[in-house]
XYZ file of C-alpha atoms in Angstrom:
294
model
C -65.163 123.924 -91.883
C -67.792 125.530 -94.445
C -66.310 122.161 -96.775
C -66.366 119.747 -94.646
C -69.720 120.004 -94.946
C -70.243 119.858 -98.601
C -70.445 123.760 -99.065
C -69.136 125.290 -102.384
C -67.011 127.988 -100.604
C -65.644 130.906 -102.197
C -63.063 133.175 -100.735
C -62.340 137.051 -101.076
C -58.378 138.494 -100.772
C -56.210 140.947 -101.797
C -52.983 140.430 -99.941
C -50.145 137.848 -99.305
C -51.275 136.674 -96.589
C -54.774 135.472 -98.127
C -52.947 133.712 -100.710
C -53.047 130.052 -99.263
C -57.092 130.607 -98.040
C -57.406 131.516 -101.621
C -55.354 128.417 -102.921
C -57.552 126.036 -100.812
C -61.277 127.504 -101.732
C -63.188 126.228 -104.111
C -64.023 129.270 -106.269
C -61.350 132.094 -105.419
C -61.544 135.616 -105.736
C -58.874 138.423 -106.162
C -59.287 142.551 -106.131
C -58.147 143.836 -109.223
C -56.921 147.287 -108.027
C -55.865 146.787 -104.437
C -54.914 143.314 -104.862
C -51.067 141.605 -105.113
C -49.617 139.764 -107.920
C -49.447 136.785 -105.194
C -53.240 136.930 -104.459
C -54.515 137.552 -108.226
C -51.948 134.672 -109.595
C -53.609 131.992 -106.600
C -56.987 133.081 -108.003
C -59.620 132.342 -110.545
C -61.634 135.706 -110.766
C -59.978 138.675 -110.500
C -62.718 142.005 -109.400
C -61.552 144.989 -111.424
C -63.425 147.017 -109.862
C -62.689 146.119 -106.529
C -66.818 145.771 -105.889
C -68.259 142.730 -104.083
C -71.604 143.329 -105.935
C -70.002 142.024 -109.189
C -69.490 138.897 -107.495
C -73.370 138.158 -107.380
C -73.349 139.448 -110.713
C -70.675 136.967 -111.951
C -73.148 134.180 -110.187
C -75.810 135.368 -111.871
C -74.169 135.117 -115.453
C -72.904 131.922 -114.866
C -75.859 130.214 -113.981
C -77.393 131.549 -117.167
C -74.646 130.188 -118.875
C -75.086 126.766 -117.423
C -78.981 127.084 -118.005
C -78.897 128.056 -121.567
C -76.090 125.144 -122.180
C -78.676 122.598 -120.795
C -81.792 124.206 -122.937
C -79.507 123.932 -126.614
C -78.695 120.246 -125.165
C -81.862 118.979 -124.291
C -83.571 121.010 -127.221
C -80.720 118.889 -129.667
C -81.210 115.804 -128.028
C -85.598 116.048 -128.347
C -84.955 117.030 -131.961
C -82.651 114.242 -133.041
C -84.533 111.573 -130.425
C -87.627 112.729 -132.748
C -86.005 111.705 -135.999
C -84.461 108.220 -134.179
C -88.099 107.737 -133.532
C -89.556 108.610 -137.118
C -86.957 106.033 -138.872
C -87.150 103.254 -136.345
C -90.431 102.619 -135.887
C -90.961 102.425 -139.890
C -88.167 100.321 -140.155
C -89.193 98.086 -137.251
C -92.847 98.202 -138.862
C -91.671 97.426 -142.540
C -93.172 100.522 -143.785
C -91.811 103.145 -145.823
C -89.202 104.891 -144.467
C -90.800 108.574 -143.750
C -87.994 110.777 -144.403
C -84.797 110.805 -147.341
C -81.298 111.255 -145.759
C -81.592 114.609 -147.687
C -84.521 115.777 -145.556
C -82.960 114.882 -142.721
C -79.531 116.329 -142.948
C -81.530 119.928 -144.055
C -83.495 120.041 -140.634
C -80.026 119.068 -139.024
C -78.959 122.124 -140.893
C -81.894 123.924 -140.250
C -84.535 123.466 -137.868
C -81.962 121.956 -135.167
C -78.725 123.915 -135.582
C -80.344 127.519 -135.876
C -82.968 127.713 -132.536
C -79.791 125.565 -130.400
C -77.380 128.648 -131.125
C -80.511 131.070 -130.293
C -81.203 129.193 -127.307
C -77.342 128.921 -126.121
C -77.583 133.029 -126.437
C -81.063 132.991 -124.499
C -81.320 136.361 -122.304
C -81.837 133.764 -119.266
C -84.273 133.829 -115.963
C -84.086 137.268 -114.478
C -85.461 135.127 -111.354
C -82.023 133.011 -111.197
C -80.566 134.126 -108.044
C -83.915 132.963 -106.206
C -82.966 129.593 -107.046
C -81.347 127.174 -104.590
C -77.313 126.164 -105.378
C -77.021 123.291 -107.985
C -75.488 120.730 -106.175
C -72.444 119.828 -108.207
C -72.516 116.207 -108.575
C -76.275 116.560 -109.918
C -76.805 114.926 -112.770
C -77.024 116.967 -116.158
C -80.684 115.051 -116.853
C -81.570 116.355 -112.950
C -84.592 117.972 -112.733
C -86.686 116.723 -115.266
C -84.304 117.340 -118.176
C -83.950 113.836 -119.024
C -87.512 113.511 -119.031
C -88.502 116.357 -121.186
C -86.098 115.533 -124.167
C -87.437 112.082 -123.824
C -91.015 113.195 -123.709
C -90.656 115.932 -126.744
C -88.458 113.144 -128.790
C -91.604 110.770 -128.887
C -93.960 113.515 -129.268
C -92.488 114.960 -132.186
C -91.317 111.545 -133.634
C -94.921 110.071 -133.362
C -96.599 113.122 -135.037
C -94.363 112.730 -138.027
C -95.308 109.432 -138.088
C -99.080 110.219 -137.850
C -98.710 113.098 -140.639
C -96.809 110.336 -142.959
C -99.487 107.877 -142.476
C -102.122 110.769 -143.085
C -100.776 111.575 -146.484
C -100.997 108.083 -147.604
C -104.207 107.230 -146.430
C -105.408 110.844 -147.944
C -104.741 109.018 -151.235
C -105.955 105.608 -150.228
C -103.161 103.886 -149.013
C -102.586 102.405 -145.895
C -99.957 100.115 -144.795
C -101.882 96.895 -145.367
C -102.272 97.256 -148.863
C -99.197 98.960 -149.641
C -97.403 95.617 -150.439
C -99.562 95.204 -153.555
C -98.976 99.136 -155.145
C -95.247 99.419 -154.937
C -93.528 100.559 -157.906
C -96.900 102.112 -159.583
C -96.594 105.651 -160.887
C -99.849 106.632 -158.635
C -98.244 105.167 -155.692
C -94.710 107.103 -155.695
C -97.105 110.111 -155.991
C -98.887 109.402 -152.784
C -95.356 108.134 -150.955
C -93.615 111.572 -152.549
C -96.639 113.622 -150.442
C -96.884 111.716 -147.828
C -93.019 112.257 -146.677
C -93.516 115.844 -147.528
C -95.901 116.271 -144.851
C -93.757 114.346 -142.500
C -90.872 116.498 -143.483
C -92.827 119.683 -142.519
C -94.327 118.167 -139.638
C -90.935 117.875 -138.167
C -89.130 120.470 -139.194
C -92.033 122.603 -137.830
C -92.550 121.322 -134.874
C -88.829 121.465 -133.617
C -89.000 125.270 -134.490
C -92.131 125.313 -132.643
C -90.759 123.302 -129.183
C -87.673 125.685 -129.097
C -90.368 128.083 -127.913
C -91.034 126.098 -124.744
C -87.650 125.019 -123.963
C -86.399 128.631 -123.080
C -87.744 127.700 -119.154
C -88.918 124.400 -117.533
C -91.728 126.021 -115.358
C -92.490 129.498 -116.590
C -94.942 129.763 -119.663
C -93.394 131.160 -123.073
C -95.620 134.565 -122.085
C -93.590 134.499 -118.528
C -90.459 134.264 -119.973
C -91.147 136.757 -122.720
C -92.231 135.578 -126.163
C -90.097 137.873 -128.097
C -87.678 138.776 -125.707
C -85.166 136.390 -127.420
C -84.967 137.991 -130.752
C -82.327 135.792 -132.098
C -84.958 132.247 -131.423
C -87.926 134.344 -132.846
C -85.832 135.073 -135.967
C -84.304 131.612 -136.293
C -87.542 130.528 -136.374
C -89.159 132.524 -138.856
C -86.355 132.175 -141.338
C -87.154 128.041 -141.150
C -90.116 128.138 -141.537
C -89.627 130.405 -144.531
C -86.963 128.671 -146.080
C -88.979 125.392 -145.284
C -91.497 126.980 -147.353
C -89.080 128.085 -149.708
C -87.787 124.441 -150.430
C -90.850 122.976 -151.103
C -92.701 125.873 -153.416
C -89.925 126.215 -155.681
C -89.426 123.377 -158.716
C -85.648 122.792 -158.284
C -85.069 122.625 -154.648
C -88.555 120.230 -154.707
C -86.926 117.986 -157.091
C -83.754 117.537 -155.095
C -85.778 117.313 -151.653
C -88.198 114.974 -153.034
C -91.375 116.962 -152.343
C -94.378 118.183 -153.353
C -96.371 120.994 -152.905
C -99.243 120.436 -150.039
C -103.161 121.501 -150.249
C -104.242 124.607 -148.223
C -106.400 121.946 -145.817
C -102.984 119.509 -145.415
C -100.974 122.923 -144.615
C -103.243 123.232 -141.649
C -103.115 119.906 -140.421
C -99.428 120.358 -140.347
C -99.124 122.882 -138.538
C -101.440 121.770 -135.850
C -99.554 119.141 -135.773
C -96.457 120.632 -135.517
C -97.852 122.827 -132.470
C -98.999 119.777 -130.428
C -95.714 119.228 -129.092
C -95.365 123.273 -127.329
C -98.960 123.268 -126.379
C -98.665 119.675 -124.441
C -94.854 120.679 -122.875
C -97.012 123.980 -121.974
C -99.350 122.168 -120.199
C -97.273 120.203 -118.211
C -95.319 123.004 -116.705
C -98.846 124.594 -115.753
C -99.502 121.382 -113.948
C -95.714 121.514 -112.445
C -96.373 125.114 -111.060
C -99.113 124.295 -109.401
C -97.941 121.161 -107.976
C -95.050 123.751 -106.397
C -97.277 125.743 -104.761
C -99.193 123.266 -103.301
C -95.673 121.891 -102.001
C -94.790 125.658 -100.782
């Protein structure tokens, strides 16, 4: 009855005779002491300690589960949109292209891979069970998902775009007369610097936006800003080891890079931190919106 009308039932035994209610639920549920062989074999959790409490404990964990699966996705697919944006817009602009495939495949390394695994290990929403049920033929975008990996893919594209430009118009080049200055020693300079800051730009502002994606609504204080120790320290060792490839000679020469001003390290990382502080903003604007609703 509880099915017919589209209810996710699940169903408690621990004899024979529960066996085919357990068989036909949608989630079933054996006792691990008292139960039968029949029951625990028909089932797909098994209680070993024979407490119904574990059950909402079991709920709880997997909807962390699920939660921090969607946070590494949509983090992965903001990061990578970011880059799409970067290339394709220079491309589609005839400019020069922003980033070398070298750069790129090091933040893939980097700046993506690490705060995805820290995020997929995120101590989740202690606030979880207060949720309503996800409906399970909701979409995996539901809920704004969709929208915030779009939104933080042109953010953080279009800032490595603006720190690229930046760099070349710091040594007076902009794309109008860069036509007439290819191939000149001065220029290669200025193009060398100018993807540099790009480079950091997005590598730092995808360690940055991990930050925000650990909870749609609550602030990065409300969740805890160093309660996930694993993000915190996947963050600091990019940003070090970001650092590290551009300060020292070899890795610069193989990266491309050059070693930015004190003022242009600034400007990078404000840039960089435009993409939290907006997604920030946006869920202040969301919470209130849900009280008003409430």
């Amino acid at each position: 009855a509880f099915k017919s009308h589209g209810n996710i039932v699940s169903m408690t035994g621990d004899g024979v005779n529960d066996a085919p209610s357990l068989k036909y639920a949608d989630i079933r549920v054996a006792m691990g002491i008292t139960g039968t062989d029949v029951a625990k074999g028909a089932s797909d959790m098994i209680l070993t300690d024979d407490n119904f409490s574990t059950i909402v404990h079991a709920i709880e964990e997997g909807r962390n589960i699920y939660n921090n699966i969607k946070k590494a996705v949509i983090f992965l697919l903001s990061c990578n949109l970011g880059e799409v944006i970067a290339i394709f817009f220079s491309i589609l602009m005839n400019w020069p292209v922003p980033l070398h495939a070298t750069q790129i495949l090091w933040i893939n390394l980097i700046t993506d891979s690490l705060p995805a695994i820290s995020l997929g290990m995120d101590p989740g929403d202690h606030d979880v069970m207060k949720q309503s049920p996800r409906n399970p033929k909701e979409s995996f975008f539901a809920r704004g998902a969709g929208a915030r990996a779009i939104l933080g893919g042109l953010l953080i594209g279009l800032l490595t775009l603006g720190a690229f430009y930046y760099g070349l118009w710091e040594h007076n080049y902009t794309f109008s007369n860069i036509s007439a200055s290819l191939g000149t020693k001065e220029f290669k300079y200025a193009l060398s610097y100018a993807r540099t800051m790009a480079f950091v730009v997005l590598a730092a502002s995808q360690l940055f936006y991990s930050l925000s994606m650990r909870s749609s609504t609550k602030s990065i204080f409300q969740v805890g800003l160093f309660k996930n120790k694993y993000l915190i320290g996947s963050i600091v060792l990019g940003l070090f080891l970001q650092l590290l490839v551009i300060s020292v000679p070899a890795f610069a020469r193989a990266f491309g890079v050059q070693f930015l001003s004190i003022n242009d390290w600034g400007l990078v990382l404000v840039f960089a931190l435009i993409p939290l502080i907006i997604n920030e903003i946006i869920k202040i604007f969301m919470r209130v919106a849900k009280k008003k609703k409430e």
